Amino acid sequence: MVNPSLPEHLEIKPTGDGSWTLYHTQVGDSYHSLHGAVTESRYVFIQKGLLHFLESQFCSELEILEVGFGTGLNALLTAQVVPWLTIYYTGIDCVLPDFYYLWRQGFYEAAGVGGPLAEALSHQKHPSSVAVGSFHLHLINKHWPFTVAWEKFHLIYYDAFAPSRQPEMWTEEALGQAFRALRPGGIWVSYTAQGHVRRLLQQLGFHVERLPGPPGKRHMTRARKLNGG
């Protein structure tokens, strides 16, 4: 059996709230905020995305797409916060880390999400699907934009690297695919607040909000696909 490890271009880094992140030396950026990985994820994707959506929509089942699955932190936090919901969670990433290595190193324990789902994820290097209870995770190991069903998802967590680091993820083609993948009334949410991203979202037909950001960031973006959009 090959010993679990990370590629040379990935390094584990501590963050300000005691949780850890990965730093990508080739891209020159971290997967999560160094001010606090869990703090950022909970604020941007859970509070301003998931919980905001559920305030106005009653759902017994929820379809979520994450573009930039990374370490799986957003998925694990989602499962933890709404355990009563049946969730079908699709994660897309062209490079997936060794989840078993992260689990063995205590990465998920440090984030407070080291439960059965993290363990199930860790025991499959590149899983196509993992199900624990009412949480169903499907991973796609491909570049975005990737063809997915139109108007399938209630929520999109858009967690690619920053536009300055990964500009191909913030083009009209990439964001347009996200627009088409959302159901009418669905929410797209991201930590970025760059003006050209907001303008592209508006041109595509989103109603766009610039919101106060998590620690270390002034603003973030939330966009809703209007009914009939």
PDB file of C-alpha atoms in Angstrom:
ATOM      1  CA  MET A   1       0.000   0.000   0.000  1.00  0.00           C
ATOM      2  CA  VAL A   2       1.352   3.427  -0.940  1.00  0.00           C
ATOM      3  CA  ASN A   3       1.884   5.689   2.061  1.00  0.00           C
ATOM      4  CA  PRO A   4      -0.574   8.610   2.107  1.00  0.00           C
ATOM      5  CA  SER A   5       0.955  11.971   1.317  1.00  0.00           C
ATOM      6  CA  LEU A   6       0.360  15.329  -0.305  1.00  0.00           C
ATOM      7  CA  PRO A   7       1.798  16.408  -3.658  1.00  0.00           C
ATOM      8  CA  GLU A   8       4.881  18.609  -3.382  1.00  0.00           C
ATOM      9  CA  HIS A   9       2.901  21.700  -4.351  1.00  0.00           C
ATOM     10  CA  LEU A  10       0.493  21.399  -1.379  1.00  0.00           C
ATOM     11  CA  GLU A  11       1.341  22.300   2.213  1.00  0.00           C
ATOM     12  CA  ILE A  12      -0.806  22.197   5.365  1.00  0.00           C
ATOM     13  CA  LYS A  13      -1.002  25.622   7.027  1.00  0.00           C
ATOM     14  CA  PRO A  14      -2.599  26.628  10.361  1.00  0.00           C
ATOM     15  CA  THR A  15      -5.194  29.431  10.260  1.00  0.00           C
ATOM     16  CA  GLY A  16      -6.303  32.040  12.755  1.00  0.00           C
ATOM     17  CA  ASP A  17      -9.228  30.121  14.264  1.00  0.00           C
ATOM     18  CA  GLY A  18      -7.231  26.949  14.982  1.00  0.00           C
ATOM     19  CA  SER A  19      -8.370  25.054  11.877  1.00  0.00           C
ATOM     20  CA  TRP A  20      -6.024  24.234   9.003  1.00  0.00           C
ATOM     21  CA  THR A  21      -5.925  24.865   5.293  1.00  0.00           C
ATOM     22  CA  LEU A  22      -3.858  23.800   2.302  1.00  0.00           C
ATOM     23  CA  TYR A  23      -1.496  26.204   0.565  1.00  0.00           C
ATOM     24  CA  HIS A  24      -0.929  25.672  -3.174  1.00  0.00           C
ATOM     25  CA  THR A  25       2.649  26.758  -3.877  1.00  0.00           C
ATOM     26  CA  GLN A  26       2.217  26.756  -7.678  1.00  0.00           C
ATOM     27  CA  VAL A  27      -0.896  28.946  -7.587  1.00  0.00           C
ATOM     28  CA  GLY A  28       0.449  31.034  -4.706  1.00  0.00           C
ATOM     29  CA  ASP A  29      -2.757  30.938  -2.704  1.00  0.00           C
ATOM     30  CA  SER A  30      -4.437  29.030   0.116  1.00  0.00           C
ATOM     31  CA  TYR A  31      -7.608  26.958  -0.153  1.00  0.00           C
ATOM     32  CA  HIS A  32      -9.189  28.894   2.718  1.00  0.00           C
ATOM     33  CA  SER A  33      -8.596  32.178   4.510  1.00  0.00           C
ATOM     34  CA  LEU A  34      -5.521  32.237   6.736  1.00  0.00           C
ATOM     35  CA  HIS A  35      -7.609  34.395   9.111  1.00  0.00           C
ATOM     36  CA  GLY A  36      -9.696  31.286   9.827  1.00  0.00           C
ATOM     37  CA  ALA A  37     -10.600  28.473   7.439  1.00  0.00           C
ATOM     38  CA  VAL A  38     -13.710  27.293   9.274  1.00  0.00           C
ATOM     39  CA  THR A  39     -14.737  30.852  10.146  1.00  0.00           C
ATOM     40  CA  GLU A  40     -14.675  31.852   6.482  1.00  0.00           C
ATOM     41  CA  SER A  41     -16.506  28.741   5.275  1.00  0.00           C
ATOM     42  CA  ARG A  42     -19.209  28.996   7.927  1.00  0.00           C
ATOM     43  CA  TYR A  43     -19.798  32.679   7.195  1.00  0.00           C
ATOM     44  CA  VAL A  44     -19.657  32.691   3.377  1.00  0.00           C
ATOM     45  CA  PHE A  45     -21.136  29.344   2.387  1.00  0.00           C
ATOM     46  CA  ILE A  46     -23.204  28.247   5.381  1.00  0.00           C
ATOM     47  CA  GLN A  47     -24.594  31.481   6.839  1.00  0.00           C
ATOM     48  CA  LYS A  48     -24.825  33.653   3.707  1.00  0.00           C
ATOM     49  CA  GLY A  49     -25.561  30.768   1.344  1.00  0.00           C
ATOM     50  CA  LEU A  50     -27.221  27.680   2.815  1.00  0.00           C
ATOM     51  CA  LEU A  51     -29.055  29.183   5.799  1.00  0.00           C
ATOM     52  CA  HIS A  52     -30.090  32.284   3.845  1.00  0.00           C
ATOM     53  CA  PHE A  53     -31.623  30.057   1.174  1.00  0.00           C
ATOM     54  CA  LEU A  54     -33.495  27.980   3.759  1.00  0.00           C
ATOM     55  CA  GLU A  55     -34.969  31.112   5.363  1.00  0.00           C
ATOM     56  CA  SER A  56     -37.143  31.659   2.293  1.00  0.00           C
ATOM     57  CA  GLN A  57     -37.484  28.140   0.842  1.00  0.00           C
ATOM     58  CA  PHE A  58     -38.874  25.012   2.449  1.00  0.00           C
ATOM     59  CA  CYS A  59     -37.049  21.916   1.220  1.00  0.00           C
ATOM     60  CA  SER A  60     -36.893  18.360   2.449  1.00  0.00           C
ATOM     61  CA  GLU A  61     -34.237  17.620  -0.163  1.00  0.00           C
ATOM     62  CA  LEU A  62     -31.516  19.973  -1.313  1.00  0.00           C
ATOM     63  CA  GLU A  63     -29.224  19.826  -4.353  1.00  0.00           C
ATOM     64  CA  ILE A  64     -25.888  21.626  -3.854  1.00  0.00           C
ATOM     65  CA  LEU A  65     -23.029  22.096  -6.326  1.00  0.00           C
ATOM     66  CA  GLU A  66     -19.572  23.101  -5.141  1.00  0.00           C
ATOM     67  CA  VAL A  67     -17.146  24.362  -7.767  1.00  0.00           C
ATOM     68  CA  GLY A  68     -13.721  23.930  -6.197  1.00  0.00           C
ATOM     69  CA  PHE A  69     -14.305  21.043  -3.769  1.00  0.00           C
ATOM     70  CA  GLY A  70     -10.789  21.245  -2.362  1.00  0.00           C
ATOM     71  CA  THR A  71     -10.437  19.565   1.024  1.00  0.00           C
ATOM     72  CA  GLY A  72     -14.168  18.923   1.404  1.00  0.00           C
ATOM     73  CA  LEU A  73     -14.519  21.389   4.286  1.00  0.00           C
ATOM     74  CA  ASN A  74     -17.647  23.094   2.907  1.00  0.00           C
ATOM     75  CA  ALA A  75     -19.355  19.751   2.300  1.00  0.00           C
ATOM     76  CA  LEU A  76     -18.585  18.479   5.799  1.00  0.00           C
ATOM     77  CA  LEU A  77     -19.785  21.712   7.410  1.00  0.00           C
ATOM     78  CA  THR A  78     -22.991  21.563   5.372  1.00  0.00           C
ATOM     79  CA  ALA A  79     -23.728  18.014   6.536  1.00  0.00           C
ATOM     80  CA  GLN A  80     -23.032  19.040  10.133  1.00  0.00           C
ATOM     81  CA  VAL A  81     -25.264  22.131  10.122  1.00  0.00           C
ATOM     82  CA  VAL A  82     -28.416  20.643   8.545  1.00  0.00           C
ATOM     83  CA  PRO A  83     -28.424  16.927   9.476  1.00  0.00           C
ATOM     84  CA  TRP A  84     -32.230  16.760   9.154  1.00  0.00           C
ATOM     85  CA  LEU A  85     -32.146  17.493   5.411  1.00  0.00           C
ATOM     86  CA  THR A  86     -31.572  15.019   2.626  1.00  0.00           C
ATOM     87  CA  ILE A  87     -28.714  16.569   0.690  1.00  0.00           C
ATOM     88  CA  TYR A  88     -27.362  15.624  -2.723  1.00  0.00           C
ATOM     89  CA  TYR A  89     -23.994  17.334  -2.917  1.00  0.00           C
ATOM     90  CA  THR A  90     -21.932  17.450  -6.110  1.00  0.00           C
ATOM     91  CA  GLY A  91     -18.317  18.570  -5.835  1.00  0.00           C
ATOM     92  CA  ILE A  92     -16.191  19.440  -8.869  1.00  0.00           C
ATOM     93  CA  ASP A  93     -12.425  19.846  -8.779  1.00  0.00           C
ATOM     94  CA  CYS A  94      -9.693  19.072 -11.292  1.00  0.00           C
ATOM     95  CA  VAL A  95      -7.173  18.185  -8.542  1.00  0.00           C
ATOM     96  CA  LEU A  96      -8.302  16.365  -5.410  1.00  0.00           C
ATOM     97  CA  PRO A  97      -5.986  15.966  -2.400  1.00  0.00           C
ATOM     98  CA  ASP A  98      -5.332  12.710  -0.579  1.00  0.00           C
ATOM     99  CA  PHE A  99      -8.295  12.786   1.823  1.00  0.00           C
ATOM    100  CA  TYR A 100      -6.910   9.844   3.784  1.00  0.00           C
ATOM    101  CA  TYR A 101      -3.707  11.757   4.455  1.00  0.00           C
ATOM    102  CA  LEU A 102      -5.667  14.797   5.666  1.00  0.00           C
ATOM    103  CA  TRP A 103      -7.804  12.608   7.909  1.00  0.00           C
ATOM    104  CA  ARG A 104      -4.769  10.830   9.380  1.00  0.00           C
ATOM    105  CA  GLN A 105      -3.035  14.169  10.031  1.00  0.00           C
ATOM    106  CA  GLY A 106      -6.040  15.437  12.028  1.00  0.00           C
ATOM    107  CA  PHE A 107      -7.063  18.022   9.416  1.00  0.00           C
ATOM    108  CA  TYR A 108     -10.778  17.369   9.883  1.00  0.00           C
ATOM    109  CA  GLU A 109     -10.524  17.039  13.674  1.00  0.00           C
ATOM    110  CA  ALA A 110      -8.928  20.496  13.789  1.00  0.00           C
ATOM    111  CA  ALA A 111     -11.928  21.830  11.852  1.00  0.00           C
ATOM    112  CA  GLY A 112     -14.446  20.143  14.163  1.00  0.00           C
ATOM    113  CA  VAL A 113     -15.848  17.993  11.346  1.00  0.00           C
ATOM    114  CA  GLY A 114     -13.992  14.734  11.941  1.00  0.00           C
ATOM    115  CA  GLY A 115     -17.081  12.513  12.082  1.00  0.00           C
ATOM    116  CA  PRO A 116     -18.341   9.526  10.072  1.00  0.00           C
ATOM    117  CA  LEU A 117     -18.630  11.453   6.797  1.00  0.00           C
ATOM    118  CA  ALA A 118     -15.015  12.640   6.973  1.00  0.00           C
ATOM    119  CA  GLU A 119     -13.904   9.100   7.692  1.00  0.00           C
ATOM    120  CA  ALA A 120     -15.951   7.718   4.797  1.00  0.00           C
ATOM    121  CA  LEU A 121     -14.481  10.356   2.477  1.00  0.00           C
ATOM    122  CA  SER A 122     -10.956   9.590   3.659  1.00  0.00           C
ATOM    123  CA  HIS A 123     -11.109   5.916   2.810  1.00  0.00           C
ATOM    124  CA  GLN A 124     -11.611   6.542  -0.896  1.00  0.00           C
ATOM    125  CA  LYS A 125      -8.838   8.349  -2.719  1.00  0.00           C
ATOM    126  CA  HIS A 126     -11.013   9.755  -5.489  1.00  0.00           C
ATOM    127  CA  PRO A 127     -14.535   8.663  -4.644  1.00  0.00           C
ATOM    128  CA  SER A 128     -17.275   8.858  -7.207  1.00  0.00           C
ATOM    129  CA  SER A 129     -19.851   8.742  -4.413  1.00  0.00           C
ATOM    130  CA  VAL A 130     -20.037   8.620  -0.625  1.00  0.00           C
ATOM    131  CA  ALA A 131     -23.270   8.385   1.375  1.00  0.00           C
ATOM    132  CA  VAL A 132     -23.589   8.698   5.141  1.00  0.00           C
ATOM    133  CA  GLY A 133     -27.122   8.949   6.505  1.00  0.00           C
ATOM    134  CA  SER A 134     -29.073  11.496   4.492  1.00  0.00           C
ATOM    135  CA  PHE A 135     -25.974  13.124   2.972  1.00  0.00           C
ATOM    136  CA  HIS A 136     -25.058  11.949  -0.528  1.00  0.00           C
ATOM    137  CA  LEU A 137     -21.769  13.193  -1.978  1.00  0.00           C
ATOM    138  CA  HIS A 138     -20.793  12.810  -5.629  1.00  0.00           C
ATOM    139  CA  LEU A 139     -17.351  13.956  -6.799  1.00  0.00           C
ATOM    140  CA  ILE A 140     -16.372  14.873 -10.344  1.00  0.00           C
ATOM    141  CA  ASN A 141     -12.619  15.051 -10.947  1.00  0.00           C
ATOM    142  CA  LYS A 142     -12.653  17.404 -13.965  1.00  0.00           C
ATOM    143  CA  HIS A 143     -12.038  20.992 -14.950  1.00  0.00           C
ATOM    144  CA  TRP A 144     -14.874  23.505 -14.686  1.00  0.00           C
ATOM    145  CA  PRO A 145     -16.871  24.447 -16.713  1.00  0.00           C
ATOM    146  CA  PHE A 146     -18.188  20.915 -16.873  1.00  0.00           C
ATOM    147  CA  THR A 147     -21.550  19.997 -18.374  1.00  0.00           C
ATOM    148  CA  VAL A 148     -24.106  19.390 -15.640  1.00  0.00           C
ATOM    149  CA  ALA A 149     -27.893  19.198 -15.769  1.00  0.00           C
ATOM    150  CA  TRP A 150     -29.609  22.543 -16.317  1.00  0.00           C
ATOM    151  CA  GLU A 151     -31.654  24.004 -13.455  1.00  0.00           C
ATOM    152  CA  LYS A 152     -30.721  21.128 -11.143  1.00  0.00           C
ATOM    153  CA  PHE A 153     -29.186  22.866  -8.116  1.00  0.00           C
ATOM    154  CA  HIS A 154     -30.704  24.970  -5.355  1.00  0.00           C
ATOM    155  CA  LEU A 155     -27.294  26.286  -4.241  1.00  0.00           C
ATOM    156  CA  ILE A 156     -23.877  26.764  -5.785  1.00  0.00           C
ATOM    157  CA  TYR A 157     -20.834  27.245  -3.569  1.00  0.00           C
ATOM    158  CA  TYR A 158     -18.338  28.864  -5.935  1.00  0.00           C
ATOM    159  CA  ASP A 159     -15.009  28.268  -4.187  1.00  0.00           C
ATOM    160  CA  ALA A 160     -12.375  28.466  -6.909  1.00  0.00           C
ATOM    161  CA  PHE A 161      -9.083  30.265  -6.315  1.00  0.00           C
ATOM    162  CA  ALA A 162      -9.190  34.058  -6.575  1.00  0.00           C
ATOM    163  CA  PRO A 163      -9.760  35.609 -10.026  1.00  0.00           C
ATOM    164  CA  SER A 164      -6.186  36.907 -10.039  1.00  0.00           C
ATOM    165  CA  ARG A 165      -4.862  33.379  -9.450  1.00  0.00           C
ATOM    166  CA  GLN A 166      -7.296  31.315 -11.541  1.00  0.00           C
ATOM    167  CA  PRO A 167      -8.901  33.687 -14.081  1.00  0.00           C
ATOM    168  CA  GLU A 168     -10.313  30.862 -16.236  1.00  0.00           C
ATOM    169  CA  MET A 169     -12.789  30.050 -13.433  1.00  0.00           C
ATOM    170  CA  TRP A 170     -14.304  33.545 -13.547  1.00  0.00           C
ATOM    171  CA  THR A 171     -15.038  33.964 -17.245  1.00  0.00           C
ATOM    172  CA  GLU A 172     -18.457  34.444 -18.829  1.00  0.00           C
ATOM    173  CA  GLU A 173     -18.351  30.798 -19.936  1.00  0.00           C
ATOM    174  CA  ALA A 174     -17.590  29.472 -16.434  1.00  0.00           C
ATOM    175  CA  LEU A 175     -20.104  31.693 -14.633  1.00  0.00           C
ATOM    176  CA  GLY A 176     -22.689  31.140 -17.366  1.00  0.00           C
ATOM    177  CA  GLN A 177     -22.514  27.408 -16.801  1.00  0.00           C
ATOM    178  CA  ALA A 178     -23.186  28.030 -13.115  1.00  0.00           C
ATOM    179  CA  PHE A 179     -26.181  30.207 -14.015  1.00  0.00           C
ATOM    180  CA  ARG A 180     -27.645  27.475 -16.201  1.00  0.00           C
ATOM    181  CA  ALA A 181     -27.078  24.836 -13.525  1.00  0.00           C
ATOM    182  CA  LEU A 182     -29.115  26.753 -10.917  1.00  0.00           C
ATOM    183  CA  ARG A 183     -32.844  26.385 -10.485  1.00  0.00           C
ATOM    184  CA  PRO A 184     -34.893  29.595 -10.650  1.00  0.00           C
ATOM    185  CA  GLY A 185     -34.722  31.132  -7.174  1.00  0.00           C
ATOM    186  CA  GLY A 186     -31.400  29.385  -6.526  1.00  0.00           C
ATOM    187  CA  ILE A 187     -28.427  31.005  -4.803  1.00  0.00           C
ATOM    188  CA  TRP A 188     -24.829  31.377  -5.997  1.00  0.00           C
ATOM    189  CA  VAL A 189     -22.367  32.428  -3.295  1.00  0.00           C
ATOM    190  CA  SER A 190     -18.651  33.208  -3.227  1.00  0.00           C
ATOM    191  CA  TYR A 191     -16.048  34.895  -1.046  1.00  0.00           C
ATOM    192  CA  THR A 192     -14.941  37.166  -3.905  1.00  0.00           C
ATOM    193  CA  ALA A 193     -16.364  40.648  -4.457  1.00  0.00           C
ATOM    194  CA  GLN A 194     -14.410  41.826  -7.480  1.00  0.00           C
ATOM    195  CA  GLY A 195     -16.318  44.281  -9.622  1.00  0.00           C
ATOM    196  CA  HIS A 196     -15.873  42.483 -12.942  1.00  0.00           C
ATOM    197  CA  VAL A 197     -17.265  39.271 -11.408  1.00  0.00           C
ATOM    198  CA  ARG A 198     -20.351  41.072 -10.110  1.00  0.00           C
ATOM    199  CA  ARG A 199     -20.900  42.746 -13.481  1.00  0.00           C
ATOM    200  CA  LEU A 200     -20.659  39.412 -15.307  1.00  0.00           C
ATOM    201  CA  LEU A 201     -23.160  37.861 -12.910  1.00  0.00           C
ATOM    202  CA  GLN A 202     -25.573  40.740 -13.534  1.00  0.00           C
ATOM    203  CA  GLN A 203     -25.169  40.424 -17.310  1.00  0.00           C
ATOM    204  CA  LEU A 204     -26.002  36.721 -17.043  1.00  0.00           C
ATOM    205  CA  GLY A 205     -29.284  37.512 -15.294  1.00  0.00           C
ATOM    206  CA  PHE A 206     -28.484  37.223 -11.594  1.00  0.00           C
ATOM    207  CA  HIS A 207     -29.708  39.596  -8.919  1.00  0.00           C
ATOM    208  CA  VAL A 208     -26.391  40.418  -7.231  1.00  0.00           C
ATOM    209  CA  GLU A 209     -25.653  41.522  -3.662  1.00  0.00           C
ATOM    210  CA  ARG A 210     -22.366  42.717  -2.251  1.00  0.00           C
ATOM    211  CA  LEU A 211     -22.297  41.694   1.415  1.00  0.00           C
ATOM    212  CA  PRO A 212     -19.882  42.331   4.305  1.00  0.00           C
ATOM    213  CA  GLY A 213     -17.120  39.740   4.134  1.00  0.00           C
ATOM    214  CA  PRO A 214     -15.630  37.335   6.681  1.00  0.00           C
ATOM    215  CA  PRO A 215     -12.597  38.324   8.795  1.00  0.00           C
ATOM    216  CA  GLY A 216      -9.826  39.603   6.556  1.00  0.00           C
ATOM    217  CA  LYS A 217     -12.149  40.513   3.654  1.00  0.00           C
ATOM    218  CA  ARG A 218     -14.233  43.663   3.262  1.00  0.00           C
ATOM    219  CA  HIS A 219     -16.911  42.142   1.037  1.00  0.00           C
ATOM    220  CA  MET A 220     -18.259  38.942  -0.538  1.00  0.00           C
ATOM    221  CA  THR A 221     -20.893  38.219  -3.204  1.00  0.00           C
ATOM    222  CA  ARG A 222     -24.265  36.502  -3.212  1.00  0.00           C
ATOM    223  CA  ALA A 223     -26.391  36.188  -6.345  1.00  0.00           C
ATOM    224  CA  ARG A 224     -29.888  34.834  -6.897  1.00  0.00           C
ATOM    225  CA  LYS A 225     -31.230  33.457 -10.149  1.00  0.00           C
ATOM    226  CA  LEU A 226     -34.561  35.163 -10.591  1.00  0.00           C
ATOM    227  CA  ASN A 227     -37.656  33.086 -11.268  1.00  0.00           C
ATOM    228  CA  GLY A 228     -37.954  32.840 -14.994  1.00  0.00           C
ATOM    229  CA  GLY A 229     -34.234  33.631 -15.363  1.00  0.00           C
TER     230      GLY A 229
END
